[in-house]
């Protein structure tokens, strides 16, 4: 049993090495909430993956999550008394929705509880690998030449799968150019819900490029339309934004809305629900892989532990620290020449933010 005694919330801002453009916006900085949960014998960390500025990826954003964490979820955890690590979600079950805010404290509490017992998150989750295969997600560029240069650079570093962000009008030609330059690589695209079923022709055209998958082409709430699209094309659909829970994954699979699921623990309410999504997909023989939200080393450590579970059979968006930051908040995560990354093995998530960098990059702090 573990008891949360104090919580610190931070907002940190780290410049990105290059802007990251998706169909819904461009980020030049990684801004996120970090939570530190102190227990009697340890402290644990969680990172919130909600957007800065406005809710663009999902219905959550930093200012909303901050208020919820400070005024509702934080006090609920501090009032919950003794909890087992795998029972912490119950402290937040009276709050509907808001999985990204909840994940911040679920993950921080689990990390603290595991550190108290000296157990690594990876082994506690049931990880079977000590290295995971890594891909990279490449943002939309102004020109095809720029995109090719970035893709070539990442392939040289050893990444095992390239994912291209697409948007209406910046799709078939771009993908065709990259495929022509690299006929044999594992290539996928991610539309971040920017299309409708009327664009089915775009996806039929993409069938020519033998993509590993097309990620979240249609509206995030529309499983039925994804099922209709999956019937009209050969390439496998993968869902990201649409999957907020294991129940969503079960529904999507039942409907035939996808053949692959992107698991982001922050999107589904934390590492416990992420493992349930994994289990649902594995039982249905649906491949999963670990998504990314440009996390700092705190969230990246957690993603790597999750990605080491047996159902994660495709390379994830778990790229090296240097793909995002000049300097990470933790010790940097590096890509091995074979395109894999080591899973942290220390207690809990196995890494800590550097205190000096945390202090320097914090823009807001709240102690509960
Ligand atoms: O962490 O490398 C990463 C980013 C991976 O493409 C990525 N994430 O829809 O999968 C996705 C996007 C969402 C990020 S929006 C800032
Ligand atoms: Mg995505």
mmCIF file of C-alpha atoms and ligand atoms in Angstrom:
data_model
loop_
_atom_site.group_PDB
_atom_site.id
_atom_site.type_symbol
_atom_site.label_atom_id
_atom_site.label_comp_id
_atom_site.label_asym_id
_atom_site.label_seq_id
_atom_site.Cartn_x
_atom_site.Cartn_y
_atom_site.Cartn_z
ATOM 1 C CA UNK A 1 0.000 0.000 0.000
ATOM 2 C CA UNK A 2 1.182 3.512 -0.805
ATOM 3 C CA UNK A 3 -0.143 6.884 0.335
ATOM 4 C CA UNK A 4 0.252 10.131 -1.600
ATOM 5 C CA UNK A 5 1.430 12.824 0.831
ATOM 6 C CA UNK A 6 2.145 15.801 -1.433
ATOM 7 C CA UNK A 7 1.894 16.760 -5.082
ATOM 8 C CA UNK A 8 3.867 19.318 -7.073
ATOM 9 C CA UNK A 9 2.567 20.451 -10.438
ATOM 10 C CA UNK A 10 4.858 22.156 -12.932
ATOM 11 C CA UNK A 11 4.408 23.630 -16.376
ATOM 12 C CA UNK A 12 7.632 23.344 -18.363
ATOM 13 C CA UNK A 13 8.534 24.695 -21.795
ATOM 14 C CA UNK A 14 11.324 23.213 -23.955
ATOM 15 C CA UNK A 15 12.167 24.521 -27.441
ATOM 16 C CA UNK A 16 11.858 21.904 -30.212
ATOM 17 C CA UNK A 17 14.793 21.379 -32.559
ATOM 18 C CA UNK A 18 12.440 22.002 -35.494
ATOM 19 C CA UNK A 19 8.784 22.985 -35.754
ATOM 20 C CA UNK A 20 6.366 20.043 -35.841
ATOM 21 C CA UNK A 21 3.433 20.619 -38.217
ATOM 22 C CA UNK A 22 0.369 18.392 -38.291
ATOM 23 C CA UNK A 23 -3.004 18.755 -40.024
ATOM 24 C CA UNK A 24 -4.274 20.682 -36.991
ATOM 25 C CA UNK A 25 -1.420 23.007 -36.106
ATOM 26 C CA UNK A 26 2.292 23.677 -35.658
ATOM 27 C CA UNK A 27 4.310 23.339 -32.439
ATOM 28 C CA UNK A 28 7.617 25.122 -31.965
ATOM 29 C CA UNK A 29 7.901 24.378 -28.254
ATOM 30 C CA UNK A 30 7.035 21.415 -26.084
ATOM 31 C CA UNK A 31 4.933 22.773 -23.247
ATOM 32 C CA UNK A 32 3.540 20.297 -20.745
ATOM 33 C CA UNK A 33 2.498 19.661 -17.183
ATOM 34 C CA UNK A 34 4.651 17.451 -14.988
ATOM 35 C CA UNK A 35 3.427 16.065 -11.692
ATOM 36 C CA UNK A 36 5.564 14.832 -8.815
ATOM 37 C CA UNK A 37 3.792 12.685 -6.239
ATOM 38 C CA UNK A 38 5.575 12.265 -2.920
ATOM 39 C CA UNK A 39 4.835 9.206 -0.798
ATOM 40 C CA UNK A 40 6.385 8.172 2.532
ATOM 41 C CA UNK A 41 9.470 6.630 0.974
ATOM 42 C CA UNK A 42 9.656 7.782 -2.646
ATOM 43 C CA UNK A 43 8.550 10.237 -5.276
ATOM 44 C CA UNK A 44 7.163 9.524 -8.726
ATOM 45 C CA UNK A 45 6.720 11.496 -11.942
ATOM 46 C CA UNK A 46 3.952 11.840 -14.500
ATOM 47 C CA UNK A 47 3.731 13.908 -17.690
ATOM 48 C CA UNK A 48 0.501 15.289 -19.133
ATOM 49 C CA UNK A 49 0.221 15.063 -22.933
ATOM 50 C CA UNK A 50 -2.552 17.666 -23.343
ATOM 51 C CA UNK A 51 -2.036 20.379 -25.962
ATOM 52 C CA UNK A 52 -0.816 23.847 -25.218
ATOM 53 C CA UNK A 53 -2.812 26.824 -26.433
ATOM 54 C CA UNK A 54 -6.104 25.116 -27.301
ATOM 55 C CA UNK A 55 -7.581 21.599 -27.422
ATOM 56 C CA UNK A 56 -6.481 20.565 -30.940
ATOM 57 C CA UNK A 57 -5.560 16.892 -30.665
ATOM 58 C CA UNK A 58 -8.265 15.982 -28.166
ATOM 59 C CA UNK A 59 -10.755 17.810 -25.976
ATOM 60 C CA UNK A 60 -8.092 18.523 -23.342
ATOM 61 C CA UNK A 61 -5.521 21.285 -23.073
ATOM 62 C CA UNK A 62 -2.952 22.385 -20.541
ATOM 63 C CA UNK A 63 -4.867 25.182 -18.825
ATOM 64 C CA UNK A 64 -7.931 22.967 -18.407
ATOM 65 C CA UNK A 65 -5.887 20.010 -17.201
ATOM 66 C CA UNK A 66 -3.970 22.282 -14.813
ATOM 67 C CA UNK A 67 -7.183 23.496 -13.159
ATOM 68 C CA UNK A 68 -8.544 19.959 -12.937
ATOM 69 C CA UNK A 69 -5.309 18.595 -11.466
ATOM 70 C CA UNK A 70 -4.953 21.443 -8.972
ATOM 71 C CA UNK A 71 -8.566 21.726 -7.828
ATOM 72 C CA UNK A 72 -10.043 18.234 -8.235
ATOM 73 C CA UNK A 73 -7.749 15.313 -9.106
ATOM 74 C CA UNK A 74 -4.818 16.340 -6.894
ATOM 75 C CA UNK A 75 -6.966 16.796 -3.761
ATOM 76 C CA UNK A 76 -8.753 13.501 -4.585
ATOM 77 C CA UNK A 77 -5.460 11.601 -4.642
ATOM 78 C CA UNK A 78 -4.265 13.243 -1.417
ATOM 79 C CA UNK A 79 -7.537 12.265 0.233
ATOM 80 C CA UNK A 80 -7.576 8.689 -1.048
ATOM 81 C CA UNK A 81 -5.450 7.161 1.738
ATOM 82 C CA UNK A 82 -3.607 3.875 1.188
ATOM 83 C CA UNK A 83 -3.789 2.520 -2.350
ATOM 84 C CA UNK A 84 -2.257 -0.313 -4.310
ATOM 85 C CA UNK A 85 -0.549 0.922 -7.478
ATOM 86 C CA UNK A 86 -3.054 -0.868 -9.688
ATOM 87 C CA UNK A 87 -6.057 0.588 -7.818
ATOM 88 C CA UNK A 88 -5.195 4.293 -8.137
ATOM 89 C CA UNK A 89 -7.675 4.978 -10.961
ATOM 90 C CA UNK A 90 -10.520 4.503 -8.461
ATOM 91 C CA UNK A 91 -9.493 7.776 -6.793
ATOM 92 C CA UNK A 92 -10.473 9.610 -10.012
ATOM 93 C CA UNK A 93 -13.454 7.576 -11.183
ATOM 94 C CA UNK A 94 -15.964 10.205 -10.031
ATOM 95 C CA UNK A 95 -14.598 12.522 -12.758
ATOM 96 C CA UNK A 96 -15.836 11.807 -16.265
ATOM 97 C CA UNK A 97 -13.523 11.986 -19.239
ATOM 98 C CA UNK A 98 -10.272 13.985 -19.063
ATOM 99 C CA UNK A 99 -7.983 10.971 -19.548
ATOM 100 C CA UNK A 100 -4.884 13.106 -20.165
ATOM 101 C CA UNK A 101 -5.220 14.939 -16.850
ATOM 102 C CA UNK A 102 -5.939 11.687 -15.010
ATOM 103 C CA UNK A 103 -2.971 9.925 -16.635
ATOM 104 C CA UNK A 104 -0.607 12.518 -15.142
ATOM 105 C CA UNK A 105 -1.406 11.461 -11.574
ATOM 106 C CA UNK A 106 -2.070 7.783 -12.284
ATOM 107 C CA UNK A 107 1.402 7.510 -13.788
ATOM 108 C CA UNK A 108 3.119 9.578 -11.089
ATOM 109 C CA UNK A 109 1.483 7.509 -8.340
ATOM 110 C CA UNK A 110 2.350 4.192 -10.009
ATOM 111 C CA UNK A 111 5.931 5.406 -10.456
ATOM 112 C CA UNK A 112 6.210 6.356 -6.761
ATOM 113 C CA UNK A 113 4.645 3.081 -5.587
ATOM 114 C CA UNK A 114 7.007 1.010 -7.750
ATOM 115 C CA UNK A 115 10.019 3.014 -6.574
ATOM 116 C CA UNK A 116 8.998 2.282 -2.978
ATOM 117 C CA UNK A 117 9.263 -1.410 -3.825
ATOM 118 C CA UNK A 118 12.297 -1.158 -6.096
ATOM 119 C CA UNK A 119 10.417 -2.609 -9.102
ATOM 120 C CA UNK A 120 10.809 -1.291 -12.644
ATOM 121 C CA UNK A 121 7.674 -0.217 -14.483
ATOM 122 C CA UNK A 122 8.628 -2.431 -17.432
ATOM 123 C CA UNK A 123 8.818 -5.624 -15.377
ATOM 124 C CA UNK A 124 5.687 -4.707 -13.379
ATOM 125 C CA UNK A 125 3.742 -4.259 -16.634
ATOM 126 C CA UNK A 126 4.930 -7.592 -17.987
ATOM 127 C CA UNK A 127 7.527 -6.385 -20.492
ATOM 128 C CA UNK A 128 9.275 -9.082 -22.476
ATOM 129 C CA UNK A 129 11.963 -7.056 -24.252
ATOM 130 C CA UNK A 130 14.856 -4.933 -23.081
ATOM 131 C CA UNK A 131 14.996 -2.967 -26.373
ATOM 132 C CA UNK A 132 12.145 -1.699 -28.518
ATOM 133 C CA UNK A 133 12.074 -0.905 -32.239
ATOM 134 C CA UNK A 134 11.733 2.804 -32.995
ATOM 135 C CA UNK A 135 10.136 4.773 -35.772
ATOM 136 C CA UNK A 136 9.918 8.491 -36.310
ATOM 137 C CA UNK A 137 7.026 10.806 -37.109
ATOM 138 C CA UNK A 138 7.904 13.493 -39.651
ATOM 139 C CA UNK A 139 5.913 16.716 -39.613
ATOM 140 C CA UNK A 140 4.493 18.424 -42.709
ATOM 141 C CA UNK A 141 7.153 20.452 -44.512
ATOM 142 C CA UNK A 142 6.867 23.369 -46.926
ATOM 143 C CA UNK A 143 8.376 21.403 -49.798
ATOM 144 C CA UNK A 144 8.824 17.811 -50.904
ATOM 145 C CA UNK A 145 12.612 18.351 -51.040
ATOM 146 C CA UNK A 146 12.657 19.351 -47.398
ATOM 147 C CA UNK A 147 10.622 16.281 -46.493
ATOM 148 C CA UNK A 148 12.981 14.008 -48.406
ATOM 149 C CA UNK A 149 16.001 15.501 -46.681
ATOM 150 C CA UNK A 150 14.463 14.930 -43.263
ATOM 151 C CA UNK A 151 13.413 11.376 -44.104
ATOM 152 C CA UNK A 152 16.886 10.581 -45.466
ATOM 153 C CA UNK A 153 18.459 11.904 -42.260
ATOM 154 C CA UNK A 154 16.236 9.795 -40.026
ATOM 155 C CA UNK A 155 16.849 6.670 -42.117
ATOM 156 C CA UNK A 156 20.592 7.261 -41.822
ATOM 157 C CA UNK A 157 20.197 7.366 -38.055
ATOM 158 C CA UNK A 158 18.590 3.939 -38.184
ATOM 159 C CA UNK A 159 14.866 4.521 -37.623
ATOM 160 C CA UNK A 160 12.889 1.464 -38.609
ATOM 161 C CA UNK A 161 9.690 3.116 -39.779
ATOM 162 C CA UNK A 162 8.894 6.524 -41.198
ATOM 163 C CA UNK A 163 5.513 8.115 -40.554
ATOM 164 C CA UNK A 164 4.542 11.125 -42.642
ATOM 165 C CA UNK A 165 2.014 13.618 -41.414
ATOM 166 C CA UNK A 166 -0.510 14.417 -44.139
ATOM 167 C CA UNK A 167 -3.316 16.945 -44.635
ATOM 168 C CA UNK A 168 -5.811 17.513 -47.451
ATOM 169 C CA UNK A 169 -3.837 18.581 -50.527
ATOM 170 C CA UNK A 170 -0.492 17.566 -48.983
ATOM 171 C CA UNK A 171 -0.822 13.832 -49.346
ATOM 172 C CA UNK A 172 -0.667 11.549 -52.411
ATOM 173 C CA UNK A 173 2.102 13.362 -54.278
ATOM 174 C CA UNK A 174 4.303 13.720 -51.174
ATOM 175 C CA UNK A 175 3.858 10.105 -50.191
ATOM 176 C CA UNK A 176 4.553 8.999 -53.774
ATOM 177 C CA UNK A 177 7.813 10.974 -53.811
ATOM 178 C CA UNK A 178 9.041 9.424 -50.567
ATOM 179 C CA UNK A 179 8.010 5.952 -51.701
ATOM 180 C CA UNK A 180 9.820 6.425 -55.013
ATOM 181 C CA UNK A 181 12.987 7.443 -53.165
ATOM 182 C CA UNK A 182 12.721 4.549 -50.692
ATOM 183 C CA UNK A 183 10.877 1.599 -52.258
ATOM 184 C CA UNK A 184 11.491 -0.824 -49.385
ATOM 185 C CA UNK A 185 11.100 1.104 -46.138
ATOM 186 C CA UNK A 186 8.236 0.716 -43.713
ATOM 187 C CA UNK A 187 6.199 3.824 -44.408
ATOM 188 C CA UNK A 188 2.939 5.059 -42.895
ATOM 189 C CA UNK A 189 0.874 8.248 -42.837
ATOM 190 C CA UNK A 190 -1.084 10.068 -40.131
ATOM 191 C CA UNK A 191 -3.904 12.471 -41.008
ATOM 192 C CA UNK A 192 -4.969 13.467 -37.479
ATOM 193 C CA UNK A 193 -8.646 13.263 -38.424
ATOM 194 C CA UNK A 194 -8.449 15.818 -41.249
ATOM 195 C CA UNK A 195 -10.498 13.983 -43.913
ATOM 196 C CA UNK A 196 -14.068 12.796 -44.524
ATOM 197 C CA UNK A 197 -15.423 9.726 -46.264
ATOM 198 C CA UNK A 198 -15.820 11.878 -49.385
ATOM 199 C CA UNK A 199 -12.027 11.804 -49.604
ATOM 200 C CA UNK A 200 -12.003 8.002 -49.994
ATOM 201 C CA UNK A 201 -10.341 8.544 -53.384
ATOM 202 C CA UNK A 202 -7.243 9.948 -51.666
ATOM 203 C CA UNK A 203 -6.918 6.774 -49.610
ATOM 204 C CA UNK A 204 -7.566 4.522 -52.592
ATOM 205 C CA UNK A 205 -4.752 6.365 -54.355
ATOM 206 C CA UNK A 206 -2.483 5.806 -51.344
ATOM 207 C CA UNK A 207 -3.105 2.058 -51.658
ATOM 208 C CA UNK A 208 -0.570 2.151 -54.511
ATOM 209 C CA UNK A 209 2.283 2.929 -52.080
ATOM 210 C CA UNK A 210 2.018 -0.165 -49.875
ATOM 211 C CA UNK A 211 1.843 1.738 -46.650
ATOM 212 C CA UNK A 212 2.076 -0.087 -43.362
ATOM 213 C CA UNK A 213 -1.022 1.807 -42.239
ATOM 214 C CA UNK A 214 -3.068 4.968 -42.545
ATOM 215 C CA UNK A 215 -3.489 6.515 -39.092
ATOM 216 C CA UNK A 216 -6.676 8.303 -38.024
ATOM 217 C CA UNK A 217 -7.881 9.567 -41.402
ATOM 218 C CA UNK A 218 -11.403 10.585 -40.297
ATOM 219 C CA UNK A 219 -13.188 12.373 -37.458
ATOM 220 C CA UNK A 220 -12.086 11.265 -33.999
ATOM 221 C CA UNK A 221 -15.627 10.336 -32.933
ATOM 222 C CA UNK A 222 -16.589 8.397 -36.038
ATOM 223 C CA UNK A 223 -15.869 4.674 -35.804
ATOM 224 C CA UNK A 224 -18.635 3.757 -38.253
ATOM 225 C CA UNK A 225 -17.124 5.918 -41.014
ATOM 226 C CA UNK A 226 -13.690 4.410 -40.375
ATOM 227 C CA UNK A 227 -15.235 0.953 -40.805
ATOM 228 C CA UNK A 228 -16.795 2.089 -44.079
ATOM 229 C CA UNK A 229 -13.441 3.439 -45.294
ATOM 230 C CA UNK A 230 -11.592 0.282 -44.228
ATOM 231 C CA UNK A 231 -13.959 -1.705 -46.455
ATOM 232 C CA UNK A 232 -13.111 0.468 -49.461
ATOM 233 C CA UNK A 233 -9.318 0.319 -49.275
ATOM 234 C CA UNK A 234 -6.595 -2.304 -49.048
ATOM 235 C CA UNK A 235 -4.214 -0.505 -46.643
ATOM 236 C CA UNK A 236 -4.820 -1.143 -42.942
ATOM 237 C CA UNK A 237 -6.336 1.657 -40.917
ATOM 238 C CA UNK A 238 -4.883 2.499 -37.511
ATOM 239 C CA UNK A 239 -6.795 4.503 -34.907
ATOM 240 C CA UNK A 240 -5.218 7.029 -32.549
ATOM 241 C CA UNK A 241 -7.528 9.896 -31.441
ATOM 242 C CA UNK A 242 -10.607 7.630 -31.590
ATOM 243 C CA UNK A 243 -9.287 5.254 -28.919
ATOM 244 C CA UNK A 244 -9.678 6.785 -25.456
ATOM 245 C CA UNK A 245 -10.109 3.527 -23.534
ATOM 246 C CA UNK A 246 -10.064 -0.253 -23.770
ATOM 247 C CA UNK A 247 -13.831 -0.078 -24.389
ATOM 248 C CA UNK A 248 -13.210 2.148 -27.424
ATOM 249 C CA UNK A 249 -10.643 -0.343 -28.705
ATOM 250 C CA UNK A 250 -13.109 -3.218 -28.304
ATOM 251 C CA UNK A 251 -15.795 -1.237 -30.158
ATOM 252 C CA UNK A 252 -13.447 -0.279 -32.992
ATOM 253 C CA UNK A 253 -12.330 -3.873 -33.441
ATOM 254 C CA UNK A 254 -15.890 -5.192 -33.337
ATOM 255 C CA UNK A 255 -16.948 -2.665 -35.988
ATOM 256 C CA UNK A 256 -13.966 -3.339 -38.226
ATOM 257 C CA UNK A 257 -12.938 0.321 -37.943
ATOM 258 C CA UNK A 258 -9.215 -0.491 -37.842
ATOM 259 C CA UNK A 259 -6.723 -3.339 -38.013
ATOM 260 C CA UNK A 260 -4.016 -1.617 -35.937
ATOM 261 C CA UNK A 261 -4.162 0.506 -32.777
ATOM 262 C CA UNK A 262 -1.813 3.289 -31.705
ATOM 263 C CA UNK A 263 -1.534 3.160 -27.903
ATOM 264 C CA UNK A 264 -0.686 6.410 -26.155
ATOM 265 C CA UNK A 265 -0.944 5.923 -22.445
ATOM 266 C CA UNK A 266 -1.590 9.632 -21.912
ATOM 267 C CA UNK A 267 -4.580 9.560 -24.269
ATOM 268 C CA UNK A 268 -6.270 6.640 -22.494
ATOM 269 C CA UNK A 269 -5.898 7.742 -18.849
ATOM 270 C CA UNK A 270 -2.506 6.303 -17.986
ATOM 271 C CA UNK A 271 -0.437 3.221 -18.013
ATOM 272 C CA UNK A 272 -3.042 0.935 -16.398
ATOM 273 C CA UNK A 273 -5.684 1.559 -19.073
ATOM 274 C CA UNK A 274 -2.965 1.417 -21.738
ATOM 275 C CA UNK A 275 -2.165 -2.121 -20.641
ATOM 276 C CA UNK A 276 -5.889 -2.978 -20.898
ATOM 277 C CA UNK A 277 -5.988 -1.588 -24.453
ATOM 278 C CA UNK A 278 -2.983 -3.767 -25.223
ATOM 279 C CA UNK A 279 -4.720 -6.812 -23.754
ATOM 280 C CA UNK A 280 -7.965 -6.227 -25.691
ATOM 281 C CA UNK A 281 -6.063 -5.835 -28.957
ATOM 282 C CA UNK A 282 -3.819 -8.807 -28.341
ATOM 283 C CA UNK A 283 -6.774 -11.077 -27.634
ATOM 284 C CA UNK A 284 -8.280 -9.978 -30.967
ATOM 285 C CA UNK A 285 -4.986 -10.355 -32.849
ATOM 286 C CA UNK A 286 -4.864 -6.613 -33.573
ATOM 287 C CA UNK A 287 -1.312 -5.250 -33.729
ATOM 288 C CA UNK A 288 -0.463 -2.288 -31.501
ATOM 289 C CA UNK A 289 2.396 0.156 -31.334
ATOM 290 C CA UNK A 290 3.380 2.942 -28.974
ATOM 291 C CA UNK A 291 2.434 6.435 -30.090
ATOM 292 C CA UNK A 292 4.130 9.616 -28.970
ATOM 293 C CA UNK A 293 3.175 13.143 -27.963
ATOM 294 C CA UNK A 294 6.644 14.700 -28.215
ATOM 295 C CA UNK A 295 7.183 13.736 -24.579
ATOM 296 C CA UNK A 296 10.122 14.813 -22.463
ATOM 297 C CA UNK A 297 12.304 12.069 -21.015
ATOM 298 C CA UNK A 298 9.735 11.508 -18.243
ATOM 299 C CA UNK A 299 6.953 10.445 -20.618
ATOM 300 C CA UNK A 300 9.428 8.777 -22.980
ATOM 301 C CA UNK A 301 10.722 6.456 -20.227
ATOM 302 C CA UNK A 302 7.169 5.366 -19.544
ATOM 303 C CA UNK A 303 6.410 4.850 -23.248
ATOM 304 C CA UNK A 304 9.468 2.617 -23.610
ATOM 305 C CA UNK A 305 8.361 0.412 -20.704
ATOM 306 C CA UNK A 306 4.934 0.042 -22.273
ATOM 307 C CA UNK A 307 6.337 -0.613 -25.751
ATOM 308 C CA UNK A 308 8.229 -3.605 -24.337
ATOM 309 C CA UNK A 309 4.957 -5.528 -23.785
ATOM 310 C CA UNK A 310 4.531 -8.512 -26.101
ATOM 311 C CA UNK A 311 1.619 -7.145 -28.173
ATOM 312 C CA UNK A 312 3.664 -4.127 -29.357
ATOM 313 C CA UNK A 313 4.775 -5.707 -32.607
ATOM 314 C CA UNK A 314 5.315 -2.586 -34.738
ATOM 315 C CA UNK A 315 7.926 0.188 -34.281
ATOM 316 C CA UNK A 316 6.630 3.086 -32.175
ATOM 317 C CA UNK A 317 6.895 6.878 -32.321
ATOM 318 C CA UNK A 318 9.447 6.495 -29.519
ATOM 319 C CA UNK A 319 12.253 8.528 -31.054
ATOM 320 C CA UNK A 320 15.491 9.688 -29.473
ATOM 321 C CA UNK A 321 15.644 12.832 -27.327
ATOM 322 C CA UNK A 322 17.705 14.630 -30.000
ATOM 323 C CA UNK A 323 14.883 14.264 -32.543
ATOM 324 C CA UNK A 324 12.918 16.697 -30.347
ATOM 325 C CA UNK A 325 15.206 18.670 -28.029
ATOM 326 C CA UNK A 326 18.682 20.181 -27.866
ATOM 327 C CA UNK A 327 18.608 19.126 -24.247
ATOM 328 C CA UNK A 328 16.032 16.822 -22.640
ATOM 329 C CA UNK A 329 14.689 17.179 -19.118
ATOM 330 C CA UNK A 330 16.212 13.806 -18.179
ATOM 331 C CA UNK A 331 19.391 12.086 -19.301
ATOM 332 C CA UNK A 332 18.971 11.782 -23.087
ATOM 333 C CA UNK A 333 17.452 8.728 -24.765
ATOM 334 C CA UNK A 334 19.599 7.602 -27.676
ATOM 335 C CA UNK A 335 18.838 5.437 -30.674
ATOM 336 C CA UNK A 336 21.062 2.380 -31.078
ATOM 337 C CA UNK A 337 22.494 1.928 -34.599
ATOM 338 C CA UNK A 338 20.035 -0.953 -35.139
ATOM 339 C CA UNK A 339 17.089 1.433 -34.677
ATOM 340 C CA UNK A 340 16.135 0.290 -31.191
ATOM 341 C CA UNK A 341 16.112 1.983 -27.819
ATOM 342 C CA UNK A 342 16.876 0.484 -24.422
ATOM 343 C CA UNK A 343 13.992 0.114 -21.981
ATOM 344 C CA UNK A 344 14.823 1.752 -18.627
ATOM 345 C CA UNK A 345 15.386 -0.878 -15.963
ATOM 346 C CA UNK A 346 15.698 1.167 -12.748
ATOM 347 C CA UNK A 347 12.882 1.354 -10.171
ATOM 348 C CA UNK A 348 9.646 2.917 -11.479
ATOM 349 C CA UNK A 349 10.139 4.730 -14.770
ATOM 350 C CA UNK A 350 13.896 4.599 -14.131
ATOM 351 C CA UNK A 351 14.683 8.263 -14.852
ATOM 352 C CA UNK A 352 14.376 11.630 -13.076
ATOM 353 C CA UNK A 353 14.187 15.170 -14.376
ATOM 354 C CA UNK A 354 17.447 17.045 -13.895
ATOM 355 C CA UNK A 355 16.683 19.452 -11.000
ATOM 356 C CA UNK A 356 18.561 22.373 -12.553
ATOM 357 C CA UNK A 357 16.895 22.055 -15.939
ATOM 358 C CA UNK A 358 13.495 21.546 -14.329
ATOM 359 C CA UNK A 359 13.953 24.761 -12.349
ATOM 360 C CA UNK A 360 15.206 26.668 -15.386
ATOM 361 C CA UNK A 361 12.388 25.569 -17.701
ATOM 362 C CA UNK A 362 9.469 25.766 -15.263
ATOM 363 C CA UNK A 363 6.986 28.529 -16.075
ATOM 364 C CA UNK A 364 4.423 27.716 -13.347
ATOM 365 C CA UNK A 365 4.482 25.696 -10.127
ATOM 366 C CA UNK A 366 1.811 24.682 -7.637
ATOM 367 C CA UNK A 367 2.303 22.712 -4.423
ATOM 368 C CA UNK A 368 -0.541 20.625 -3.020
HETATM 369 O O1 LIG B 1 6.221 11.917 -30.122
HETATM 370 O O2 LIG B 1 7.301 11.678 -31.975
HETATM 371 C C1 LIG B 1 6.327 12.030 -31.349
HETATM 372 C C2 LIG B 1 5.176 12.599 -32.115
HETATM 373 C C3 LIG B 1 4.426 11.524 -32.779
HETATM 374 O O3 LIG B 1 3.098 12.110 -34.637
HETATM 375 C C4 LIG B 1 3.169 12.048 -33.442
HETATM 376 N N1 LIG B 1 2.170 12.390 -32.642
HETATM 377 O O4 LIG B 1 -1.115 11.998 -33.906
HETATM 378 O O5 LIG B 1 0.383 10.559 -33.489
HETATM 379 C C5 LIG B 1 0.015 11.717 -33.530
HETATM 380 C C6 LIG B 1 0.927 12.863 -33.159
HETATM 381 C C7 LIG B 1 0.323 13.809 -32.208
HETATM 382 C C8 LIG B 1 1.225 14.885 -31.766
HETATM 383 S S1 LIG B 1 0.521 16.425 -31.929
HETATM 384 C C9 LIG B 1 1.573 17.550 -31.196
HETATM 385 MG MG1 LIG B 2 -1.588 10.056 -34.602
#
